[in-house]
Amino acid sequence: MTFIERRGFLGIGGGAALMAGMTLAGCGGGTIHPPVATGGMLAQAVDTNGLQYRTVTRTHALVIRQRDGSERAVGGVGRVLGKLNAPSGVAVLDGLVYVVESGNHRVQVFDAAGNAIGSFGEGTILYPSGIAAGRGELFVSDSRNARIVGFRPDGEITRILGAGKLSAPRGIDVVEDGLIVSDPGLRKVLRLGFDGHVLLEYGSGWVLPWDATTDGSYVYVADVSRNELGVATLTGDLIDPVPLNSAPASVWFRKGELNVRPHV
């Protein structure tokens, strides 16, 4: 098993560029994939009222996009409640917005208007880099501690997954029987059960897999060393990739479309 020093993957770069989005036709070896939208202004999370949320690491901000297209940025660098430090992901659960901060080692909670109402994870997570919601829980990549931590919305820890099996986990996607976890430290993309057992490994030969998602038919991997999305079957076999114009830092699937943020 090959490990890479975790500190090499815990910087605050990636996914912060504000680029004009463009849509590419999904392709790869004749396999039909969902259309691909790329750009730094894509929403990472959407609530039930249609409000869209994205984090901007460079400006330490959470951006809220209203249904009419207007936007408001909250945060700015700092440690007090309402300020952010290297936000690296956002998830929505039960009407609240959860932002994971790599620099402040916490998850900060906002309401839909962008008002900070609390935080959790301080003293538990270290350089967290990913967050995903599912099953009424929030799963956070505790990157420096090489594990995934599950929280209830009130911040109570529900489970710790991957200890002793992960190295520097980043991207997470919640699926029916567990989590798809991208770990550039291991150079692997794994599916962990909710009990922490490794259920499957997707593909091989990854260099810097930062994120992964599934559309229910395939697993798509954002490896920042390549100008493409890696593609694996649900049983873990690699197939032809989806070409991109630049290296991807993150990928997620929503409403029939793959969304890709470029690595900068």
PDB file of C-alpha atoms in Angstrom:
ATOM      1  CA  MET A   1       0.000   0.000   0.000  1.00  0.00           C
ATOM      2  CA  THR A   2       1.410   3.389  -1.000  1.00  0.00           C
ATOM      3  CA  PHE A   3       1.013   6.328   1.343  1.00  0.00           C
ATOM      4  CA  ILE A   4       1.822   9.979   0.657  1.00  0.00           C
ATOM      5  CA  GLU A   5       2.617  12.493   3.374  1.00  0.00           C
ATOM      6  CA  ARG A   6      -0.739  14.007   4.385  1.00  0.00           C
ATOM      7  CA  ARG A   7       0.548  17.555   4.722  1.00  0.00           C
ATOM      8  CA  GLY A   8       0.983  17.731   0.960  1.00  0.00           C
ATOM      9  CA  PHE A   9      -2.787  17.666   0.507  1.00  0.00           C
ATOM     10  CA  LEU A  10      -3.963  19.974   3.256  1.00  0.00           C
ATOM     11  CA  GLY A  11      -3.382  23.346   1.596  1.00  0.00           C
ATOM     12  CA  ILE A  12      -6.207  25.743   0.874  1.00  0.00           C
ATOM     13  CA  GLY A  13      -5.949  25.810  -2.922  1.00  0.00           C
ATOM     14  CA  GLY A  14      -8.337  24.396  -5.469  1.00  0.00           C
ATOM     15  CA  GLY A  15     -11.838  25.276  -6.585  1.00  0.00           C
ATOM     16  CA  ALA A  16     -11.575  29.009  -5.904  1.00  0.00           C
ATOM     17  CA  ALA A  17     -11.424  30.428  -9.423  1.00  0.00           C
ATOM     18  CA  LEU A  18     -14.459  32.305 -10.640  1.00  0.00           C
ATOM     19  CA  MET A  19     -14.712  31.124 -14.231  1.00  0.00           C
ATOM     20  CA  ALA A  20     -17.461  31.353 -16.765  1.00  0.00           C
ATOM     21  CA  GLY A  21     -19.246  28.026 -16.857  1.00  0.00           C
ATOM     22  CA  MET A  22     -19.490  25.958 -19.975  1.00  0.00           C
ATOM     23  CA  THR A  23     -21.171  22.673 -20.784  1.00  0.00           C
ATOM     24  CA  LEU A  24     -19.408  19.746 -22.414  1.00  0.00           C
ATOM     25  CA  ALA A  25     -21.071  16.703 -23.871  1.00  0.00           C
ATOM     26  CA  GLY A  26     -20.339  13.664 -21.742  1.00  0.00           C
ATOM     27  CA  CYS A  27     -18.345  11.100 -23.693  1.00  0.00           C
ATOM     28  CA  GLY A  28     -15.763   8.396 -23.266  1.00  0.00           C
ATOM     29  CA  GLY A  29     -15.207   5.327 -25.371  1.00  0.00           C
ATOM     30  CA  GLY A  30     -18.767   5.322 -26.676  1.00  0.00           C
ATOM     31  CA  THR A  31     -20.300   5.224 -23.189  1.00  0.00           C
ATOM     32  CA  ILE A  32     -23.056   7.797 -22.674  1.00  0.00           C
ATOM     33  CA  HIS A  33     -22.446   9.984 -19.617  1.00  0.00           C
ATOM     34  CA  PRO A  34     -24.388  12.947 -18.233  1.00  0.00           C
ATOM     35  CA  PRO A  35     -23.547  16.399 -19.621  1.00  0.00           C
ATOM     36  CA  VAL A  36     -20.669  18.136 -17.838  1.00  0.00           C
ATOM     37  CA  ALA A  37     -20.821  21.758 -16.641  1.00  0.00           C
ATOM     38  CA  THR A  38     -17.527  23.335 -15.548  1.00  0.00           C
ATOM     39  CA  GLY A  39     -16.677  26.567 -13.748  1.00  0.00           C
ATOM     40  CA  GLY A  40     -15.960  28.140 -10.399  1.00  0.00           C
ATOM     41  CA  MET A  41     -19.435  29.662 -10.003  1.00  0.00           C
ATOM     42  CA  LEU A  42     -21.358  26.387  -9.913  1.00  0.00           C
ATOM     43  CA  ALA A  43     -23.492  25.780  -6.847  1.00  0.00           C
ATOM     44  CA  GLN A  44     -22.138  23.120  -4.500  1.00  0.00           C
ATOM     45  CA  ALA A  45     -25.404  22.793  -2.589  1.00  0.00           C
ATOM     46  CA  VAL A  46     -29.034  23.737  -3.165  1.00  0.00           C
ATOM     47  CA  ASP A  47     -31.802  23.927  -0.575  1.00  0.00           C
ATOM     48  CA  THR A  48     -35.451  23.003  -1.008  1.00  0.00           C
ATOM     49  CA  ASN A  49     -36.347  26.635  -1.759  1.00  0.00           C
ATOM     50  CA  GLY A  50     -33.947  26.791  -4.686  1.00  0.00           C
ATOM     51  CA  LEU A  51     -31.249  28.875  -2.986  1.00  0.00           C
ATOM     52  CA  GLN A  52     -27.761  27.912  -4.147  1.00  0.00           C
ATOM     53  CA  TYR A  53     -24.589  27.890  -2.097  1.00  0.00           C
ATOM     54  CA  ARG A  54     -20.908  27.733  -2.932  1.00  0.00           C
ATOM     55  CA  THR A  55     -17.677  28.395  -1.066  1.00  0.00           C
ATOM     56  CA  VAL A  56     -14.838  30.543  -2.380  1.00  0.00           C
ATOM     57  CA  THR A  57     -11.578  29.642  -0.699  1.00  0.00           C
ATOM     58  CA  ARG A  58      -9.600  32.580  -2.067  1.00  0.00           C
ATOM     59  CA  THR A  59     -11.910  35.177  -0.497  1.00  0.00           C
ATOM     60  CA  HIS A  60     -12.910  33.023   2.507  1.00  0.00           C
ATOM     61  CA  ALA A  61     -16.566  33.412   1.593  1.00  0.00           C
ATOM     62  CA  LEU A  62     -19.874  31.601   1.389  1.00  0.00           C
ATOM     63  CA  VAL A  63     -21.832  32.841  -1.620  1.00  0.00           C
ATOM     64  CA  ILE A  64     -25.638  32.589  -1.596  1.00  0.00           C
ATOM     65  CA  ARG A  65     -27.430  32.828  -4.930  1.00  0.00           C
ATOM     66  CA  GLN A  66     -31.105  33.738  -4.824  1.00  0.00           C
ATOM     67  CA  ARG A  67     -33.677  32.370  -7.249  1.00  0.00           C
ATOM     68  CA  ASP A  68     -33.652  35.691  -9.142  1.00  0.00           C
ATOM     69  CA  GLY A  69     -29.911  35.318  -9.777  1.00  0.00           C
ATOM     70  CA  SER A  70     -28.726  37.908  -7.267  1.00  0.00           C
ATOM     71  CA  GLU A  71     -25.871  36.903  -5.004  1.00  0.00           C
ATOM     72  CA  ARG A  72     -24.631  37.745  -1.542  1.00  0.00           C
ATOM     73  CA  ALA A  73     -21.277  36.805  -0.043  1.00  0.00           C
ATOM     74  CA  VAL A  74     -20.847  36.333   3.692  1.00  0.00           C
ATOM     75  CA  GLY A  75     -17.791  35.539   5.759  1.00  0.00           C
ATOM     76  CA  GLY A  76     -14.391  37.050   5.099  1.00  0.00           C
ATOM     77  CA  VAL A  77     -11.275  35.791   6.783  1.00  0.00           C
ATOM     78  CA  GLY A  78     -11.380  35.482  10.567  1.00  0.00           C
ATOM     79  CA  ARG A  79     -12.034  33.143  13.477  1.00  0.00           C
ATOM     80  CA  VAL A  80     -15.092  34.628  15.174  1.00  0.00           C
ATOM     81  CA  LEU A  81     -18.559  33.329  14.376  1.00  0.00           C
ATOM     82  CA  GLY A  82     -19.612  34.576  10.966  1.00  0.00           C
ATOM     83  CA  LYS A  83     -16.067  34.748   9.628  1.00  0.00           C
ATOM     84  CA  LEU A  84     -14.456  31.955   7.609  1.00  0.00           C
ATOM     85  CA  ASN A  85     -10.948  30.629   7.065  1.00  0.00           C
ATOM     86  CA  ALA A  86     -10.331  28.565   3.944  1.00  0.00           C
ATOM     87  CA  PRO A  87     -13.870  27.195   3.469  1.00  0.00           C
ATOM     88  CA  SER A  88     -13.549  24.031   1.406  1.00  0.00           C
ATOM     89  CA  GLY A  89     -17.081  22.692   1.107  1.00  0.00           C
ATOM     90  CA  VAL A  90     -20.741  23.222   1.918  1.00  0.00           C
ATOM     91  CA  ALA A  91     -23.742  20.988   2.544  1.00  0.00           C
ATOM     92  CA  VAL A  92     -27.415  21.649   3.252  1.00  0.00           C
ATOM     93  CA  LEU A  93     -29.459  19.658   5.749  1.00  0.00           C
ATOM     94  CA  ASP A  94     -32.943  20.442   7.057  1.00  0.00           C
ATOM     95  CA  GLY A  95     -32.823  24.051   5.895  1.00  0.00           C
ATOM     96  CA  LEU A  96     -29.469  24.895   7.438  1.00  0.00           C
ATOM     97  CA  VAL A  97     -26.150  25.421   5.667  1.00  0.00           C
ATOM     98  CA  TYR A  98     -22.976  23.737   6.916  1.00  0.00           C
ATOM     99  CA  VAL A  99     -19.578  25.066   5.808  1.00  0.00           C
ATOM    100  CA  VAL A 100     -16.404  23.128   6.507  1.00  0.00           C
ATOM    101  CA  GLU A 101     -13.392  25.359   7.214  1.00  0.00           C
ATOM    102  CA  SER A 102      -9.911  23.938   6.701  1.00  0.00           C
ATOM    103  CA  GLY A 103      -8.260  26.936   8.372  1.00  0.00           C
ATOM    104  CA  ASN A 104     -10.485  27.120  11.457  1.00  0.00           C
ATOM    105  CA  HIS A 105     -10.780  23.324  11.859  1.00  0.00           C
ATOM    106  CA  ARG A 106     -14.539  23.397  12.279  1.00  0.00           C
ATOM    107  CA  VAL A 107     -17.947  23.232  10.646  1.00  0.00           C
ATOM    108  CA  GLN A 108     -19.840  26.512  10.811  1.00  0.00           C
ATOM    109  CA  VAL A 109     -23.628  26.616  10.615  1.00  0.00           C
ATOM    110  CA  PHE A 110     -25.582  29.315   8.766  1.00  0.00           C
ATOM    111  CA  ASP A 111     -29.250  29.906   8.145  1.00  0.00           C
ATOM    112  CA  ALA A 112     -30.537  30.395   4.603  1.00  0.00           C
ATOM    113  CA  ALA A 113     -30.039  34.165   4.870  1.00  0.00           C
ATOM    114  CA  GLY A 114     -26.353  33.752   5.632  1.00  0.00           C
ATOM    115  CA  ASN A 115     -26.510  34.435   9.372  1.00  0.00           C
ATOM    116  CA  ALA A 116     -24.042  32.385  11.401  1.00  0.00           C
ATOM    117  CA  ILE A 117     -25.835  30.500  14.167  1.00  0.00           C
ATOM    118  CA  GLY A 118     -23.201  28.133  15.536  1.00  0.00           C
ATOM    119  CA  SER A 119     -20.271  25.842  14.895  1.00  0.00           C
ATOM    120  CA  PHE A 120     -18.949  22.448  15.903  1.00  0.00           C
ATOM    121  CA  GLY A 121     -15.958  20.196  15.423  1.00  0.00           C
ATOM    122  CA  GLU A 122     -13.392  22.389  17.189  1.00  0.00           C
ATOM    123  CA  GLY A 123     -10.897  20.150  18.948  1.00  0.00           C
ATOM    124  CA  THR A 124     -12.112  17.115  17.005  1.00  0.00           C
ATOM    125  CA  ILE A 125     -11.331  17.710  13.332  1.00  0.00           C
ATOM    126  CA  LEU A 126      -8.033  18.985  11.923  1.00  0.00           C
ATOM    127  CA  TYR A 127      -7.731  20.532   8.458  1.00  0.00           C
ATOM    128  CA  PRO A 128     -11.098  19.178   7.305  1.00  0.00           C
ATOM    129  CA  SER A 129     -11.509  19.313   3.545  1.00  0.00           C
ATOM    130  CA  GLY A 130     -14.850  17.812   2.561  1.00  0.00           C
ATOM    131  CA  ILE A 131     -18.427  17.584   3.779  1.00  0.00           C
ATOM    132  CA  ALA A 132     -21.528  15.714   2.639  1.00  0.00           C
ATOM    133  CA  ALA A 133     -25.035  15.274   4.062  1.00  0.00           C
ATOM    134  CA  GLY A 134     -27.063  12.077   4.116  1.00  0.00           C
ATOM    135  CA  ARG A 135     -29.137   9.857   6.407  1.00  0.00           C
ATOM    136  CA  GLY A 136     -29.733  12.870   8.644  1.00  0.00           C
ATOM    137  CA  GLU A 137     -25.999  13.178   9.317  1.00  0.00           C
ATOM    138  CA  LEU A 138     -23.095  15.315   8.173  1.00  0.00           C
ATOM    139  CA  PHE A 139     -19.930  13.489   7.168  1.00  0.00           C
ATOM    140  CA  VAL A 140     -16.665  15.438   7.319  1.00  0.00           C
ATOM    141  CA  SER A 141     -13.258  14.527   5.908  1.00  0.00           C
ATOM    142  CA  ASP A 142     -10.985  14.926   8.926  1.00  0.00           C
ATOM    143  CA  SER A 143      -7.967  15.043   6.656  1.00  0.00           C
ATOM    144  CA  ARG A 144      -5.046  15.485   9.039  1.00  0.00           C
ATOM    145  CA  ASN A 145      -6.461  12.848  11.384  1.00  0.00           C
ATOM    146  CA  ALA A 146      -6.961  10.447   8.453  1.00  0.00           C
ATOM    147  CA  ARG A 147     -10.608   9.616   9.086  1.00  0.00           C
ATOM    148  CA  ILE A 148     -14.207  10.549   8.370  1.00  0.00           C
ATOM    149  CA  VAL A 149     -16.265  11.932  11.260  1.00  0.00           C
ATOM    150  CA  GLY A 150     -20.054  11.772  11.261  1.00  0.00           C
ATOM    151  CA  PHE A 151     -22.024  14.453  13.114  1.00  0.00           C
ATOM    152  CA  ARG A 152     -25.642  15.081  13.937  1.00  0.00           C
ATOM    153  CA  PRO A 153     -26.869  18.555  12.912  1.00  0.00           C
ATOM    154  CA  ASP A 154     -26.355  19.709  16.502  1.00  0.00           C
ATOM    155  CA  GLY A 155     -22.679  18.713  16.364  1.00  0.00           C
ATOM    156  CA  GLU A 156     -22.858  15.467  18.317  1.00  0.00           C
ATOM    157  CA  ILE A 157     -20.499  12.847  16.914  1.00  0.00           C
ATOM    158  CA  THR A 158     -22.350   9.851  15.480  1.00  0.00           C
ATOM    159  CA  ARG A 159     -19.501   7.744  14.130  1.00  0.00           C
ATOM    160  CA  ILE A 160     -15.833   7.741  13.155  1.00  0.00           C
ATOM    161  CA  LEU A 161     -14.978   5.890   9.959  1.00  0.00           C
ATOM    162  CA  GLY A 162     -11.777   4.871   8.225  1.00  0.00           C
ATOM    163  CA  ALA A 163      -9.341   5.174  11.120  1.00  0.00           C
ATOM    164  CA  GLY A 164      -6.337   3.066  10.202  1.00  0.00           C
ATOM    165  CA  LYS A 165      -7.617   2.679   6.635  1.00  0.00           C
ATOM    166  CA  LEU A 166      -7.340   6.247   5.292  1.00  0.00           C
ATOM    167  CA  SER A 167      -4.435   8.647   4.885  1.00  0.00           C
ATOM    168  CA  ALA A 168      -5.654  12.072   3.733  1.00  0.00           C
ATOM    169  CA  PRO A 169      -9.345  11.849   2.784  1.00  0.00           C
ATOM    170  CA  ARG A 170     -10.881  14.754   0.875  1.00  0.00           C
ATOM    171  CA  GLY A 171     -14.042  14.399  -1.214  1.00  0.00           C
ATOM    172  CA  ILE A 172     -17.059  12.461   0.084  1.00  0.00           C
ATOM    173  CA  ASP A 173     -20.267  11.342  -1.579  1.00  0.00           C
ATOM    174  CA  VAL A 174     -23.029   9.595   0.375  1.00  0.00           C
ATOM    175  CA  VAL A 175     -24.522   6.520  -1.289  1.00  0.00           C
ATOM    176  CA  GLU A 176     -27.079   3.983  -0.128  1.00  0.00           C
ATOM    177  CA  ASP A 177     -24.713   1.652   1.709  1.00  0.00           C
ATOM    178  CA  GLY A 178     -21.945   4.043   2.729  1.00  0.00           C
ATOM    179  CA  LEU A 179     -19.575   6.708   1.468  1.00  0.00           C
ATOM    180  CA  ILE A 180     -17.433   7.140  -1.611  1.00  0.00           C
ATOM    181  CA  VAL A 181     -14.178   8.623  -0.317  1.00  0.00           C
ATOM    182  CA  SER A 182     -11.357  10.123  -2.364  1.00  0.00           C
ATOM    183  CA  ASP A 183      -7.985   9.828  -0.630  1.00  0.00           C
ATOM    184  CA  PRO A 184      -4.982  11.369  -2.432  1.00  0.00           C
ATOM    185  CA  GLY A 185      -2.733  10.182   0.386  1.00  0.00           C
ATOM    186  CA  LEU A 186      -3.553   6.589  -0.484  1.00  0.00           C
ATOM    187  CA  ARG A 187      -3.960   7.401  -4.182  1.00  0.00           C
ATOM    188  CA  LYS A 188      -7.249   5.543  -3.938  1.00  0.00           C
ATOM    189  CA  VAL A 189     -11.000   6.001  -4.223  1.00  0.00           C
ATOM    190  CA  LEU A 190     -12.842   3.749  -1.792  1.00  0.00           C
ATOM    191  CA  ARG A 191     -16.379   2.921  -0.755  1.00  0.00           C
ATOM    192  CA  LEU A 192     -16.685   2.691   3.010  1.00  0.00           C
ATOM    193  CA  GLY A 193     -19.681   1.149   4.710  1.00  0.00           C
ATOM    194  CA  PHE A 194     -21.382   3.102   7.451  1.00  0.00           C
ATOM    195  CA  ASP A 195     -19.619   0.725   9.849  1.00  0.00           C
ATOM    196  CA  GLY A 196     -16.227   1.820   8.483  1.00  0.00           C
ATOM    197  CA  HIS A 197     -15.377  -1.338   6.560  1.00  0.00           C
ATOM    198  CA  VAL A 198     -13.890  -0.968   3.079  1.00  0.00           C
ATOM    199  CA  LEU A 199     -16.490  -2.353   0.675  1.00  0.00           C
ATOM    200  CA  LEU A 200     -14.853  -1.615  -2.655  1.00  0.00           C
ATOM    201  CA  GLU A 201     -11.990   0.150  -4.394  1.00  0.00           C
ATOM    202  CA  TYR A 202     -12.766   2.101  -7.556  1.00  0.00           C
ATOM    203  CA  GLY A 203     -10.120   1.777 -10.243  1.00  0.00           C
ATOM    204  CA  SER A 204      -6.386   2.090  -9.700  1.00  0.00           C
ATOM    205  CA  GLY A 205      -3.477   4.203 -10.847  1.00  0.00           C
ATOM    206  CA  TRP A 206      -4.836   7.445  -9.394  1.00  0.00           C
ATOM    207  CA  VAL A 207      -2.272  10.144  -8.630  1.00  0.00           C
ATOM    208  CA  LEU A 208      -4.187  12.901  -6.807  1.00  0.00           C
ATOM    209  CA  PRO A 209      -7.855  11.887  -6.538  1.00  0.00           C
ATOM    210  CA  TRP A 210      -9.440  14.861  -4.766  1.00  0.00           C
ATOM    211  CA  ASP A 211     -13.114  14.105  -5.236  1.00  0.00           C
ATOM    212  CA  ALA A 212     -15.574  11.559  -6.597  1.00  0.00           C
ATOM    213  CA  THR A 213     -19.285  11.244  -7.168  1.00  0.00           C
ATOM    214  CA  THR A 214     -21.779   8.876  -8.731  1.00  0.00           C
ATOM    215  CA  ASP A 215     -24.812   9.264 -10.953  1.00  0.00           C
ATOM    216  CA  GLY A 216     -26.028   5.817  -9.940  1.00  0.00           C
ATOM    217  CA  SER A 217     -24.532   4.205 -13.048  1.00  0.00           C
ATOM    218  CA  TYR A 218     -20.850   5.149 -12.840  1.00  0.00           C
ATOM    219  CA  VAL A 219     -18.387   6.693 -10.399  1.00  0.00           C
ATOM    220  CA  TYR A 220     -16.605   9.848 -11.598  1.00  0.00           C
ATOM    221  CA  VAL A 221     -13.231  10.815 -10.137  1.00  0.00           C
ATOM    222  CA  ALA A 222     -11.612  14.260 -10.106  1.00  0.00           C
ATOM    223  CA  ASP A 223      -7.868  13.566 -10.180  1.00  0.00           C
ATOM    224  CA  VAL A 224      -6.084  16.930 -10.272  1.00  0.00           C
ATOM    225  CA  SER A 225      -3.136  15.438 -12.149  1.00  0.00           C
ATOM    226  CA  ARG A 226      -5.233  14.881 -15.296  1.00  0.00           C
ATOM    227  CA  ASN A 227      -7.376  16.937 -17.664  1.00  0.00           C
ATOM    228  CA  GLU A 228     -10.215  14.443 -17.470  1.00  0.00           C
ATOM    229  CA  LEU A 229     -12.748  12.805 -15.220  1.00  0.00           C
ATOM    230  CA  GLY A 230     -11.812   9.245 -14.396  1.00  0.00           C
ATOM    231  CA  VAL A 231     -14.721   6.837 -14.722  1.00  0.00           C
ATOM    232  CA  ALA A 232     -15.288   3.525 -12.956  1.00  0.00           C
ATOM    233  CA  THR A 233     -18.181   1.105 -13.038  1.00  0.00           C
ATOM    234  CA  LEU A 234     -20.164   0.481  -9.871  1.00  0.00           C
ATOM    235  CA  THR A 235     -18.172  -2.738  -9.453  1.00  0.00           C
ATOM    236  CA  GLY A 236     -14.904  -0.785  -9.500  1.00  0.00           C
ATOM    237  CA  ASP A 237     -13.589  -1.386 -13.009  1.00  0.00           C
ATOM    238  CA  LEU A 238     -12.049   1.527 -14.898  1.00  0.00           C
ATOM    239  CA  ILE A 239     -13.455   2.507 -18.287  1.00  0.00           C
ATOM    240  CA  ASP A 240     -12.542   5.331 -20.658  1.00  0.00           C
ATOM    241  CA  PRO A 241     -12.406   8.787 -19.018  1.00  0.00           C
ATOM    242  CA  VAL A 242     -14.391  11.901 -19.851  1.00  0.00           C
ATOM    243  CA  PRO A 243     -12.007  14.508 -21.355  1.00  0.00           C
ATOM    244  CA  LEU A 244     -11.932  18.030 -19.912  1.00  0.00           C
ATOM    245  CA  ASN A 245     -10.193  21.274 -20.847  1.00  0.00           C
ATOM    246  CA  SER A 246      -8.416  21.487 -17.493  1.00  0.00           C
ATOM    247  CA  ALA A 247      -7.739  19.421 -14.395  1.00  0.00           C
ATOM    248  CA  PRO A 248     -10.750  18.999 -12.069  1.00  0.00           C
ATOM    249  CA  ALA A 249     -10.606  19.739  -8.338  1.00  0.00           C
ATOM    250  CA  SER A 250     -14.120  18.627  -7.435  1.00  0.00           C
ATOM    251  CA  VAL A 251     -17.101  16.929  -9.011  1.00  0.00           C
ATOM    252  CA  TRP A 252     -20.716  16.383  -7.986  1.00  0.00           C
ATOM    253  CA  PHE A 253     -23.883  15.142  -9.673  1.00  0.00           C
ATOM    254  CA  ARG A 254     -27.152  17.063  -9.536  1.00  0.00           C
ATOM    255  CA  LYS A 255     -30.316  17.046 -11.639  1.00  0.00           C
ATOM    256  CA  GLY A 256     -28.901  14.923 -14.418  1.00  0.00           C
ATOM    257  CA  GLU A 257     -25.662  16.873 -14.773  1.00  0.00           C
ATOM    258  CA  LEU A 258     -22.062  16.455 -13.650  1.00  0.00           C
ATOM    259  CA  ASN A 259     -20.677  19.661 -12.148  1.00  0.00           C
ATOM    260  CA  VAL A 260     -16.907  20.145 -12.201  1.00  0.00           C
ATOM    261  CA  ARG A 261     -14.813  22.809 -10.527  1.00  0.00           C
ATOM    262  CA  PRO A 262     -11.394  23.272 -12.133  1.00  0.00           C
ATOM    263  CA  HIS A 263      -8.199  23.040 -10.129  1.00  0.00           C
ATOM    264  CA  VAL A 264      -6.339  26.354  -9.934  1.00  0.00           C
TER     265      VAL A 264
END
